[in-house]
Coordinates of C-alpha atoms and ligand atoms in Angstrom, one line a residue:
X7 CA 78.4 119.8 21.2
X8 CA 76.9 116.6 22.5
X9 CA 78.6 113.7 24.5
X10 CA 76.9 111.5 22.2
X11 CA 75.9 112.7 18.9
X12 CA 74.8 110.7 15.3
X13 CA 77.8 110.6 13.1
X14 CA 77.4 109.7 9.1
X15 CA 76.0 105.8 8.8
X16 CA 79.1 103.6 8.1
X17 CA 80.0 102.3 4.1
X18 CA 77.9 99.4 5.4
X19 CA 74.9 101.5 6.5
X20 CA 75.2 100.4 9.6
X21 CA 74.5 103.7 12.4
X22 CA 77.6 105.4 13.8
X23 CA 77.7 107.4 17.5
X24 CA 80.6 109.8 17.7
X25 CA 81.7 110.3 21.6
X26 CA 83.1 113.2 23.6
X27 CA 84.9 113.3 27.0
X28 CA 83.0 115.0 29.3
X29 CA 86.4 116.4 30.5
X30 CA 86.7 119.5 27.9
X31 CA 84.3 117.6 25.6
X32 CA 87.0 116.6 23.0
X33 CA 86.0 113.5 20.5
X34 CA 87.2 110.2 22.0
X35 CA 86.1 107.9 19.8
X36 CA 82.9 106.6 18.3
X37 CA 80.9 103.4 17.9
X38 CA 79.5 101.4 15.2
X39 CA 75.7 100.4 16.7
X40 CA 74.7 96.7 16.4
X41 CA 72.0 95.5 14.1
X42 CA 69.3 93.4 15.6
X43 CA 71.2 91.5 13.0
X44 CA 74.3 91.9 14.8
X45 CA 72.7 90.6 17.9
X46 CA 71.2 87.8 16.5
X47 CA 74.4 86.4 14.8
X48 CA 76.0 87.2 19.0
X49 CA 72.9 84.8 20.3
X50 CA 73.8 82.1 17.5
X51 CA 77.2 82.3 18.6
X52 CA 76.9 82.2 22.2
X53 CA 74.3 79.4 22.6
X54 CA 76.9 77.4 20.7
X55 CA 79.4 78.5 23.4
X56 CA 77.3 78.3 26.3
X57 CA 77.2 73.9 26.0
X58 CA 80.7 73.7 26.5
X59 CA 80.7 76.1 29.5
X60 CA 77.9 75.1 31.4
X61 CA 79.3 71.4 31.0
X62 CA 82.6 72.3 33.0
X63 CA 82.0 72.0 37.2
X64 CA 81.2 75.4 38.7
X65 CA 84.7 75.0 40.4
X66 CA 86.4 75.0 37.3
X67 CA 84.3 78.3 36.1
X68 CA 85.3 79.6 39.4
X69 CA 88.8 79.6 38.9
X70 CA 88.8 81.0 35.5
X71 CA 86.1 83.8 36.4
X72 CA 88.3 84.5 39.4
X73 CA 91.7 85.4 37.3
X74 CA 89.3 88.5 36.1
X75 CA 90.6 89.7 39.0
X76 CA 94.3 89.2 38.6
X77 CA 93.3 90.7 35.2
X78 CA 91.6 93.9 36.7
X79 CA 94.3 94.9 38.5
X80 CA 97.0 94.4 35.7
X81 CA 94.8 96.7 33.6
X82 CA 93.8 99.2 36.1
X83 CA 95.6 102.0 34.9
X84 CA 94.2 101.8 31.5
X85 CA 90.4 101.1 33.0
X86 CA 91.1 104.5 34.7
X87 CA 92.2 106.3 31.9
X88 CA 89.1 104.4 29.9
X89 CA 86.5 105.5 32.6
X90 CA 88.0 109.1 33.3
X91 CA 87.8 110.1 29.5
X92 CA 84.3 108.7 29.1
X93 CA 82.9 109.9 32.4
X94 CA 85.2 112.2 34.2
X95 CA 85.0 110.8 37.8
X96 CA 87.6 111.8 40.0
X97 CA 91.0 109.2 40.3
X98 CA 89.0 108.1 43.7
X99 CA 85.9 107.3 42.4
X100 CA 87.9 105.3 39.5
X101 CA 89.6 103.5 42.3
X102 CA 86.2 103.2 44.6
X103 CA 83.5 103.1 42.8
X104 CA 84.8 100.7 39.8
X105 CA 87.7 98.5 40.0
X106 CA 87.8 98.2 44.2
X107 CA 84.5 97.1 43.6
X108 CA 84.5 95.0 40.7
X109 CA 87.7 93.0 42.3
X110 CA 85.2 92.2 45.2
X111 CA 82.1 91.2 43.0
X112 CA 84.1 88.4 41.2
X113 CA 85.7 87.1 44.4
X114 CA 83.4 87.0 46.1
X115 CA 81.0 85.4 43.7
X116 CA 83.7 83.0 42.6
X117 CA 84.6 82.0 45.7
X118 CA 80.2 81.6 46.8
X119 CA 79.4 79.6 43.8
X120 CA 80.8 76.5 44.1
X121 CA 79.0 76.4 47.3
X122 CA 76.0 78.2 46.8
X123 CA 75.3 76.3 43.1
X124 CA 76.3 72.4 44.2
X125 CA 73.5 70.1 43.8
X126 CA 72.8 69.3 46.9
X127 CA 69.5 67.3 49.0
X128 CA 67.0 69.3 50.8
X129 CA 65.4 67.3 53.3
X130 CA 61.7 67.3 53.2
X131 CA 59.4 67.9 56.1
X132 CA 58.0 65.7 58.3
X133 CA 54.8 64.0 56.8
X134 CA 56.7 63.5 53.4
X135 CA 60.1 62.4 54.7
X136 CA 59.8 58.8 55.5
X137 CA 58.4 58.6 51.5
X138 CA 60.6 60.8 49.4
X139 CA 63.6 62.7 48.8
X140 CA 64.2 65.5 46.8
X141 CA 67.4 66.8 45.4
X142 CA 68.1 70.0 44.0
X143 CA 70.3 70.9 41.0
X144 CA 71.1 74.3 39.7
X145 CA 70.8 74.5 35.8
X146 CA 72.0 77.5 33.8
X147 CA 69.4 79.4 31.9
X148 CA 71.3 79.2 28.8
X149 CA 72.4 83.1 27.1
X150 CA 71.8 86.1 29.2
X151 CA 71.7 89.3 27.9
X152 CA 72.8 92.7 30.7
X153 CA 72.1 96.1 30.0
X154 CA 74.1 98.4 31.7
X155 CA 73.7 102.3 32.1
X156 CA 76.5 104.8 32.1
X157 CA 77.1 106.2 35.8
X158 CA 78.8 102.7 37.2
X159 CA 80.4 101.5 33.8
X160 CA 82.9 98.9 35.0
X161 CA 81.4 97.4 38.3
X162 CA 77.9 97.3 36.8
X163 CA 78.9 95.4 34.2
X164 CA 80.8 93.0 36.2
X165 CA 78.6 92.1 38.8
X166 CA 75.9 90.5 36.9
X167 CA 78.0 89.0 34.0
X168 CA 80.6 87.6 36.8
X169 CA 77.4 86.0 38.2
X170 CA 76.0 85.1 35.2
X171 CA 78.9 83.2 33.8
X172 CA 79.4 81.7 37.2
X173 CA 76.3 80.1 36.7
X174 CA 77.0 78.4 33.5
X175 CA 75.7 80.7 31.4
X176 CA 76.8 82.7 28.3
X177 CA 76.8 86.4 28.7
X178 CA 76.1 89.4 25.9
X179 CA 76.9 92.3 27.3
X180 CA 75.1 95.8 25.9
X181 CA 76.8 98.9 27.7
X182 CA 75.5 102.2 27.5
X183 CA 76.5 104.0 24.7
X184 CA 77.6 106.8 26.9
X185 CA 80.6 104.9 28.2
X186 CA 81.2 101.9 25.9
X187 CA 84.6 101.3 26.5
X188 CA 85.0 101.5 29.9
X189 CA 82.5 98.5 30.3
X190 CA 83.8 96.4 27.4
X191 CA 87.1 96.5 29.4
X192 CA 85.1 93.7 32.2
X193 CA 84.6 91.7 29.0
X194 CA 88.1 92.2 27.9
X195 CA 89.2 91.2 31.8
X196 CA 86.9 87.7 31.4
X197 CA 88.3 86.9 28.4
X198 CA 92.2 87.3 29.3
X199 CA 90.9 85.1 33.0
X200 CA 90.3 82.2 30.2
X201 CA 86.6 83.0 29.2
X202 CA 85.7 81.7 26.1
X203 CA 85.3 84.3 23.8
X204 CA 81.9 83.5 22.4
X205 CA 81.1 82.8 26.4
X206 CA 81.0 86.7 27.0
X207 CA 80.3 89.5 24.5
X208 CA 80.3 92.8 24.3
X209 CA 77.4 94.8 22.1
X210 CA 78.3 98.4 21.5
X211 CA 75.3 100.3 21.1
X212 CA 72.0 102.6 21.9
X213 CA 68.4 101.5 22.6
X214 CA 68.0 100.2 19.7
X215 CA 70.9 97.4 20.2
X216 CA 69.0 97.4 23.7
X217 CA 66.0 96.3 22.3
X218 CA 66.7 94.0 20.4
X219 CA 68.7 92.0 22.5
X220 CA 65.3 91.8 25.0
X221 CA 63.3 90.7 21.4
X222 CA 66.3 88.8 20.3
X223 CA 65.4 85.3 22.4
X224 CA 67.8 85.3 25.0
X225 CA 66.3 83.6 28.3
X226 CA 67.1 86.2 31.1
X227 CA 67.4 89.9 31.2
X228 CA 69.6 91.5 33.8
X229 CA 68.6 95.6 33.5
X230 CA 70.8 98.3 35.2
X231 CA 68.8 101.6 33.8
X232 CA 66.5 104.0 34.0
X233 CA 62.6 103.6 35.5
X234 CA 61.4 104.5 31.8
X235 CA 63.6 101.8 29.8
X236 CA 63.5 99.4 32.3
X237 CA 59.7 99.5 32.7
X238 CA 59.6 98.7 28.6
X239 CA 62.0 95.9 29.0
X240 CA 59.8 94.3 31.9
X241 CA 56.7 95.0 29.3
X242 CA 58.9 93.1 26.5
X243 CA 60.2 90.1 29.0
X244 CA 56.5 90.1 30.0
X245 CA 55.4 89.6 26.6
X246 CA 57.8 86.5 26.3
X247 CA 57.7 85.2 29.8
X248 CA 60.8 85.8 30.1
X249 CA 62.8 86.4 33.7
X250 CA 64.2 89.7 33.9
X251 CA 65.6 91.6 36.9
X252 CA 65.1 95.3 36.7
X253 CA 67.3 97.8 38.9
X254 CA 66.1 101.1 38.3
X255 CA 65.7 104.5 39.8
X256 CA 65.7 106.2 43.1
X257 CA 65.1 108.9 45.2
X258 CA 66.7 108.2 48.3
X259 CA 65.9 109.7 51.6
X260 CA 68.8 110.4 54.2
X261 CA 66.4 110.6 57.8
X262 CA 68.5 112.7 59.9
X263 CA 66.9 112.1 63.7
X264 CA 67.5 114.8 66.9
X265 CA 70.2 112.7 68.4
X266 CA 72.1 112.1 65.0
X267 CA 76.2 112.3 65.3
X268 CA 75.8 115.8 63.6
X269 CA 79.4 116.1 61.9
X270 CA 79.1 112.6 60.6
X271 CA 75.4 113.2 59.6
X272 CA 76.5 116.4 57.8
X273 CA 79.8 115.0 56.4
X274 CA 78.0 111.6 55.1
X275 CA 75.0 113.8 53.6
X276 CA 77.7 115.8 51.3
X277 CA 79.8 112.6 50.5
X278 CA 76.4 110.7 50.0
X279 CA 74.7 113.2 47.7
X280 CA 78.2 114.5 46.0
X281 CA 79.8 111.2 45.1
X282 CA 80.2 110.5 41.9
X283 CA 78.9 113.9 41.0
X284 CA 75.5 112.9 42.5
X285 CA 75.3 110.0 39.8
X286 CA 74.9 107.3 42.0
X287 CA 71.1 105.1 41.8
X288 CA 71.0 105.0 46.0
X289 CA 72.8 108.3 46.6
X290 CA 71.3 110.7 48.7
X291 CA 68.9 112.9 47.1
X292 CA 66.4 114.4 49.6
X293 CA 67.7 114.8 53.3
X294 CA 65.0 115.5 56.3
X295 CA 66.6 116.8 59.3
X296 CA 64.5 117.6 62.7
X297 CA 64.7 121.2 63.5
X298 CA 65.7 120.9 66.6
X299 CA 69.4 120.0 65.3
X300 CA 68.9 121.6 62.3
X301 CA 70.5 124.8 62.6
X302 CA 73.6 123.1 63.4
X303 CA 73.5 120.2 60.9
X304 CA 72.9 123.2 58.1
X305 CA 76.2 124.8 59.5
X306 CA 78.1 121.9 58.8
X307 CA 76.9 120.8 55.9
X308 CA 77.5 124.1 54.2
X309 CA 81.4 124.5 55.6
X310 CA 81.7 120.7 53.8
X311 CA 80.1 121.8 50.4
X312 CA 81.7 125.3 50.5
X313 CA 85.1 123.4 50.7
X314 CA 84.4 121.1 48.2
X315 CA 86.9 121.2 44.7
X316 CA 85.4 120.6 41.3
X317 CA 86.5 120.3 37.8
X318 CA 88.4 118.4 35.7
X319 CA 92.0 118.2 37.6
X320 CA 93.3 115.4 39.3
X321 CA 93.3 117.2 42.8
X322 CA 89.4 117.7 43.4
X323 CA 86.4 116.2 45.3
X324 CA 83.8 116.4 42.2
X325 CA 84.4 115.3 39.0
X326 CA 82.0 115.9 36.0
X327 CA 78.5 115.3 35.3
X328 CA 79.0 111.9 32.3
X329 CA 76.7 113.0 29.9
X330 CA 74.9 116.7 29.0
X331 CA 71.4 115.2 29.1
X332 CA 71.6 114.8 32.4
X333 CA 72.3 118.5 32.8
X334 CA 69.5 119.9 31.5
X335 CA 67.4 117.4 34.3
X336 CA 70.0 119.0 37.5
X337 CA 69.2 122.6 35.7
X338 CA 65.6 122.1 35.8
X339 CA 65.4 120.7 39.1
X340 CA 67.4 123.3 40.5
X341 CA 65.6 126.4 38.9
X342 CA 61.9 124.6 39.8
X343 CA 63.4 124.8 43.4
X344 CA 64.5 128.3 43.3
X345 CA 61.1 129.6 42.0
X346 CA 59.1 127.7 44.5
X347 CA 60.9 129.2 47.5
X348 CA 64.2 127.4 48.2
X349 CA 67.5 128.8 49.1
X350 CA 70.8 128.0 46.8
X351 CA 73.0 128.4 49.3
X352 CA 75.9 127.6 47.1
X353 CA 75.9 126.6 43.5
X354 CA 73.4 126.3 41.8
X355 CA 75.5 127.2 38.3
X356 CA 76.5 124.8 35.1
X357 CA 80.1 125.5 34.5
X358 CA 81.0 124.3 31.1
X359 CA 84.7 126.2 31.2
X360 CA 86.0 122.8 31.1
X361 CA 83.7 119.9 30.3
X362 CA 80.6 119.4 31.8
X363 CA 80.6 120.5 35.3
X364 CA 77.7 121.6 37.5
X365 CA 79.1 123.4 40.6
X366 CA 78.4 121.4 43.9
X367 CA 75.4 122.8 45.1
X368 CA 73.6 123.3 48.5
X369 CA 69.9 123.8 49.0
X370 CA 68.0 124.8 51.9
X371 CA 64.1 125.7 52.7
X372 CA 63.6 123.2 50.3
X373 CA 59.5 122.0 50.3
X374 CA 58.0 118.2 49.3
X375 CA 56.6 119.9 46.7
X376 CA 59.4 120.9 44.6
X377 CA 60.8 118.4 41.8
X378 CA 64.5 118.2 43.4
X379 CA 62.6 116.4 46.2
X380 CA 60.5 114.0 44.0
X381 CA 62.1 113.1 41.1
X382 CA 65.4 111.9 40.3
X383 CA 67.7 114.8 40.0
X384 CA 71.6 112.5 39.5
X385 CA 73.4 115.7 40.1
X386 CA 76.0 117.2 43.2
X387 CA 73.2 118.4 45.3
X388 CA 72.6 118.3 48.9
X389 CA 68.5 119.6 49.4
X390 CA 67.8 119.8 53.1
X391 CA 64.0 119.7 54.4
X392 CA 63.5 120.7 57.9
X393 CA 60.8 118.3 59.5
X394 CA 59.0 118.7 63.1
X395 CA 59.4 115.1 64.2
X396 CA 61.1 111.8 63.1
X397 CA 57.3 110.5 62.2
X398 CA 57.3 113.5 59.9
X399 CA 60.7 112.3 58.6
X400 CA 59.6 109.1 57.8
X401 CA 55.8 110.1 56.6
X402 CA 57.6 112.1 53.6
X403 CA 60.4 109.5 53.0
X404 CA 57.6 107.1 52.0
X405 CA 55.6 110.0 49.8
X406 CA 57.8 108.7 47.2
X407 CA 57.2 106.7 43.7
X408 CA 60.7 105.3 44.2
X409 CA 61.4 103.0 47.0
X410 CA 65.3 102.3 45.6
X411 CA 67.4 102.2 49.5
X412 CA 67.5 104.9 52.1
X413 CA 69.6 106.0 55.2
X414 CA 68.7 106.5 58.9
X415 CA 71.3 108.8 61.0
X416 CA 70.9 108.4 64.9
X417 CA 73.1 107.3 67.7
X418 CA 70.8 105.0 68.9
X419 CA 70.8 101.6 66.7
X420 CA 68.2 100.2 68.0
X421 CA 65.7 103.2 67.1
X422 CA 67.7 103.4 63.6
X423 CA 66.6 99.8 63.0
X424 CA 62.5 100.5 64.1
X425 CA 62.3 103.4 61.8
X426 CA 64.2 101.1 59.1
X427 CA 61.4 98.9 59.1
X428 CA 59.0 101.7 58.4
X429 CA 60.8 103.1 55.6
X430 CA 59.5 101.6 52.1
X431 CA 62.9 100.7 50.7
X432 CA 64.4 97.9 49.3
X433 CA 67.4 98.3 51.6
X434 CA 68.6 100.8 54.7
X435 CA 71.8 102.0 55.5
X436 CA 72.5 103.2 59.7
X437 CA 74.6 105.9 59.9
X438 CA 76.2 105.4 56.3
X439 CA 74.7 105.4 52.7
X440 CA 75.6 104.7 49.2
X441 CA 76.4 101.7 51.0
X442 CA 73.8 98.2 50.4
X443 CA 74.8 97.8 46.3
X444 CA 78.4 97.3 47.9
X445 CA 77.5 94.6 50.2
X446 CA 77.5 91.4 48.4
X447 CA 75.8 88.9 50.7
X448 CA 72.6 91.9 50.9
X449 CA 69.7 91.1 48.9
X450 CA 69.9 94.6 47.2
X451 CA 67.0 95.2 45.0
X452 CA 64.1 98.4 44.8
X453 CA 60.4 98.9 46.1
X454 CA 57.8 100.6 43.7
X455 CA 58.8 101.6 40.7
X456 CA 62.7 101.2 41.5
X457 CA 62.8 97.9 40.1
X458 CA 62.1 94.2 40.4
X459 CA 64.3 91.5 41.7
X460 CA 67.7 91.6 43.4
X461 CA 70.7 91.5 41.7
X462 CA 72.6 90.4 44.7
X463 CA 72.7 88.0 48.1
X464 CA 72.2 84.2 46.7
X465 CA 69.1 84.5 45.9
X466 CA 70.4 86.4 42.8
X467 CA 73.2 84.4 42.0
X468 CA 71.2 81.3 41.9
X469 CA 68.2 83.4 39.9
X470 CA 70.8 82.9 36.5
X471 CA 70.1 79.2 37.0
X472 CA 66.9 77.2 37.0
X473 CA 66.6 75.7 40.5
X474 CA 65.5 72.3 39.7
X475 CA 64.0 70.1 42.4
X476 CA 64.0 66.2 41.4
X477 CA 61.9 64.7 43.5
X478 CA 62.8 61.0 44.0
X479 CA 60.6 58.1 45.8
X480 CA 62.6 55.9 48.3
X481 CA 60.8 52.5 47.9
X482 CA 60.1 51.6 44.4
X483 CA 56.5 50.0 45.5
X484 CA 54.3 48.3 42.5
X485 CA 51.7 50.9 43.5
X486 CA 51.3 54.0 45.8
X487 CA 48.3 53.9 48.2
X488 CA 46.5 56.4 46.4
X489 CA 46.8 55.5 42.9
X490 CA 44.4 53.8 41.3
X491 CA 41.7 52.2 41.6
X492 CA 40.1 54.3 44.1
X493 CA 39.1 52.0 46.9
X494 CA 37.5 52.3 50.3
X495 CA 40.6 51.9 51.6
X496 CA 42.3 54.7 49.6
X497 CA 40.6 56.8 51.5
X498 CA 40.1 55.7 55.0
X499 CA 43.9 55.7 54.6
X500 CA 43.5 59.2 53.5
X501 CA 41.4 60.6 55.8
X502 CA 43.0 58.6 58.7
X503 CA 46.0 60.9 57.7
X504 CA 43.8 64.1 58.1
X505 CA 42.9 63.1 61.1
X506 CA 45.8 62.2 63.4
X507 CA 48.3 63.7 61.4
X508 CA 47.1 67.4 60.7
X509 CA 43.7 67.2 63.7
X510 CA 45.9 66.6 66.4
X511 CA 49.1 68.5 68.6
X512 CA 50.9 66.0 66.3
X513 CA 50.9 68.1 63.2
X514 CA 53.8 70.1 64.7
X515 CA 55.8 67.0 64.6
X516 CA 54.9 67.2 60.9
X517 CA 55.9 70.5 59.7
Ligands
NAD630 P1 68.8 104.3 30.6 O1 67.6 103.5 31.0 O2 68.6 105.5 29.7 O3 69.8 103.3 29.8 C1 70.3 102.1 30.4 C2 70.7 101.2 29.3 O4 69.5 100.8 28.6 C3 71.6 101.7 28.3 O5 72.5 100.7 27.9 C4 70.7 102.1 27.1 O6 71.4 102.1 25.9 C5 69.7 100.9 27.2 N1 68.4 101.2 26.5 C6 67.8 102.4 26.2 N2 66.6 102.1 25.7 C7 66.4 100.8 25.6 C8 65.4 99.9 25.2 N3 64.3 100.4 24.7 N4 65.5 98.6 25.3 C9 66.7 98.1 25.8 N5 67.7 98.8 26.2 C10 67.6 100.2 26.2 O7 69.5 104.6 31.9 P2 70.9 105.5 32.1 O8 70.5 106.9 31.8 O9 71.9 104.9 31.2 O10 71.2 105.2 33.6 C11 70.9 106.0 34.6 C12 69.7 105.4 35.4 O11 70.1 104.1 35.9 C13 69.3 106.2 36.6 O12 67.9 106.2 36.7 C14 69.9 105.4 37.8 O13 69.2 105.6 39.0 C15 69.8 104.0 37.2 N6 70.7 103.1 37.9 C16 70.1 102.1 38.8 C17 71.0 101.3 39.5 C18 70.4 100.3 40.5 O14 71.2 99.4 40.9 N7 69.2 100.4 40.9 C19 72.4 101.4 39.4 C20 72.9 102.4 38.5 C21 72.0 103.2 37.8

């Protein structure tokens, strides 16, 4: 039995996926897969959509975008039943994870565009401003297509399309095929806020819908996925110069330093690497602790794992892992680590009594060698390296081909924020992790092969719009001084302005 499997091709021919809960893997439902036909038909429709959006004010898109809200929280119960029965996250993670989130994303973004997207002047620097003025207007990009993957359904889908749409945009949404329904509900939440319906749609499908979306001339790409699929779609958007921004993959290291708060180091590592079953892009997945607290630290950390409730109830800590692929990764990472010398100190075990559960696991004597410490394992595992020093700590946190966010545990801030800047990491969390994707105003985006781009701060907001900069000349002159003809004068004038403007103390006056 598979979450996903291949079901008998429709009366139309058209590819079927059948779907099971990962909660006692009973069928849920099943999808129809879009043709690149299918998503070509979307494009037409939503292009034709997009003029009438993108010629309303960004403070009328505001308020409409914003009622998504009011429309969230009217339908939470039924997004929690939706995202329980497709991935089996725990009630809290429903709550904090997905619609807390997603609530905050299109306020906050509704409530920043009409500021951050107004057409505003830009004064220019010194040596141009007596001559010009330049204005800048934000200009939407025209259809954007967002691919979503399967461990944040609901918020991850309504991040980028609540941005997207803000921007004047029109919006086709491809979910993972792992949890369809529980993204489509952000579509169906836009759409009852007063969203054209052609504005934002929703693509059921696999890679293949995927793929040809990226080939199906849309003008931006907006990738929540895996390193492998998201570096083909930056190959594709490549191909057809096409923006695209690519969150991907990571390994994150939680830097544990000798004068850590050891019960909130040791609580935060569990919560960090156990939250939503380990399933999280920036949760913790490698922790280096200095041996001199270590002993301790271990202590603690095993009491908090040891206490830990799993399954598919409504009273436990861990939910299920979403999808059985991922399995046979946690499985393998776990067993390489075993046979190379580490210690399970708890768990270690799939437990398929009742879905798809993999008992929250502890690892210790774990080495940099072993794959739970290099490659993405997704999974409810905390895998503890001793390290000799904080230098140490930091020397193996960068021995990494991910570079996604990372976490830095000390009492002392300011030391926290010197060994941030040495970490190679798109962002770092003190004292906390699983934290920066949360944080709206950071630019949060990955180093190396976690990505490209930032899918949030304003830089990403204003990234769905062209930023167009008119540049406008304030005298209406016949003739500038350098156009033609070339004279003498053209350029004694032009090297008089080399001279005392940029070879002299002046040039400062001039910047
Ligand atoms: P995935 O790459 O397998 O799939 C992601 C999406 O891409 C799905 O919708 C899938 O159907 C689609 N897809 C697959 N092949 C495609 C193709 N050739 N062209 C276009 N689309 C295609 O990833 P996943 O397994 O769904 O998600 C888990 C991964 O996502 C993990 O690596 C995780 O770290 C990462 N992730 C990153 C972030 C972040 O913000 N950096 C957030 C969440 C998850």
């Amino acid at each position: 039995m598979a979450i996903v499997e291949a079901l008998a091709p429709g009366s139309d021919g058209r590819r079927r996926l059948g779907l099971r809960s990962p909660l006692g893997e009973t069928p849920i439902g099943e999808i129809t897969v879009a043709t690149a036909d299918d998503v070509a038909d979307a494009i037409r429709r939503a292009r034709v959509a997009q003029k009438a959006w993108a010629a309303r004010t960004v403070e009328d898109r505001a308020a409409i975008v914003n009622r998504a809200v009011d429309a969230i929280l009217a339908h939470q119960e039924d997004i929690i039943a939706t995202l329980r029965a497709e991935t089996g996250k725990t009630r809290a993670e429903c709550v904090f994870m997905e619609i807390l989130p997603a609530c905050d994303f299109v306020n906050y973004w509704s409530m920043k565009a009409p500021k951050d997207l107004a057409d505003h002047k830009r004064k220019l620097h010194g040596y141009l401003r007596p001559l010009k003025r330049l204005e800048i207007v934000y200009r939407p990009l025209g259809v954007v297509g967002v691919i979503t993957p399967w461990n944040g359904p609901f918020s991850l889908a309504t991040n980028p399309t609540a941005q997207a749409l803000l921007a004047g945009n029109a919006v086709l949404l491809k979910p993972s095929e792992v949890t369809p329904e529980s993204s489509a509900w952000a579509i169906r939440c836009f759409h009852e806020a007063g969203v054209p319906k052609d504005v934002v749609q929703v693509l059921y499908g696999d890679g293949e819908t995927g793929a040809a979306l990226v080939r199906g001339g849309v003008d931006k790409i907006s990738f929540t996925g895996s390193v492998r699929t998201g570096t083909k779609i930056g190959i594709a958007c490549a191909e057809q110069l096409m923006p695209c921004t690519l969150e991907l993959g990571g390994k994150d290291a939680m830097i544990v330093c000798a004068d850590a708060n050891v019960e909130r180091a040791a609580r935060g590592a569990v919560f960090n690497s156990m939250l939503n079953t380990g399933q999280v892009c920036m949760g913790v997945e490698r922790v280096y602790v200095v041996e001199e607290i270590a002993d301790e630290f271990e202590r603690m950390v095993r009491e908090q794992v040891a206490a830990l409730r799993y399954g598919p109830g409504e009273d436990v800590d861990v939910g299920a892992v979403f999808w059985d692929k991922q399995l046979d990764i946690i499985r393998h990472h776990v067993e390489d680590a075993r046979k190379r010398g580490a210690t399970i100190d708890i768990g270690g075990e799939i437990d398929r009594t009742h879905g798809v559960f993999y008992k929250p696991t502890m690892l210790t004597n774990v080495t940099h060698d072993m794959e739970i410490m290099r490659e993405e394992t997704f999974g409810p595992i905390v895998a503890i390296q001793r390290v000799g020093s904080e230098a140490e700590a930091i020397r193996l946190a960068n021995d990494s081909e991910y570079g996604l966010s990372a976490s830095v545990w000390t009492k002392d801030v300011e030391k926290g924020i010197r060994i941030a800047k040495q970490i190679e990491a798109g962002s770092v969390c003190i004292n906390d992790a699983t934290l920066a994707y949360g944080v709206p105003e950071a630019p949060f985006g990955g180093l190396k092969k976690s990505g490209l781009g930032s899918v949030n701060g304003t830089g990403a907001l204003r990234s769905y719009s062209h930023e167009l900069p008119i540049v406008i000349d304030r005298w209406g002159l016949d003739k500038e001084d350098h156009w033609y003809p070339f004279t003498d004068k053209t350029l004694r004038n032009l090297e008089y302005t080399l001279k005392y403007v940029f070879g002299t103390k002046l040039r400062r006056f001039f910047s």
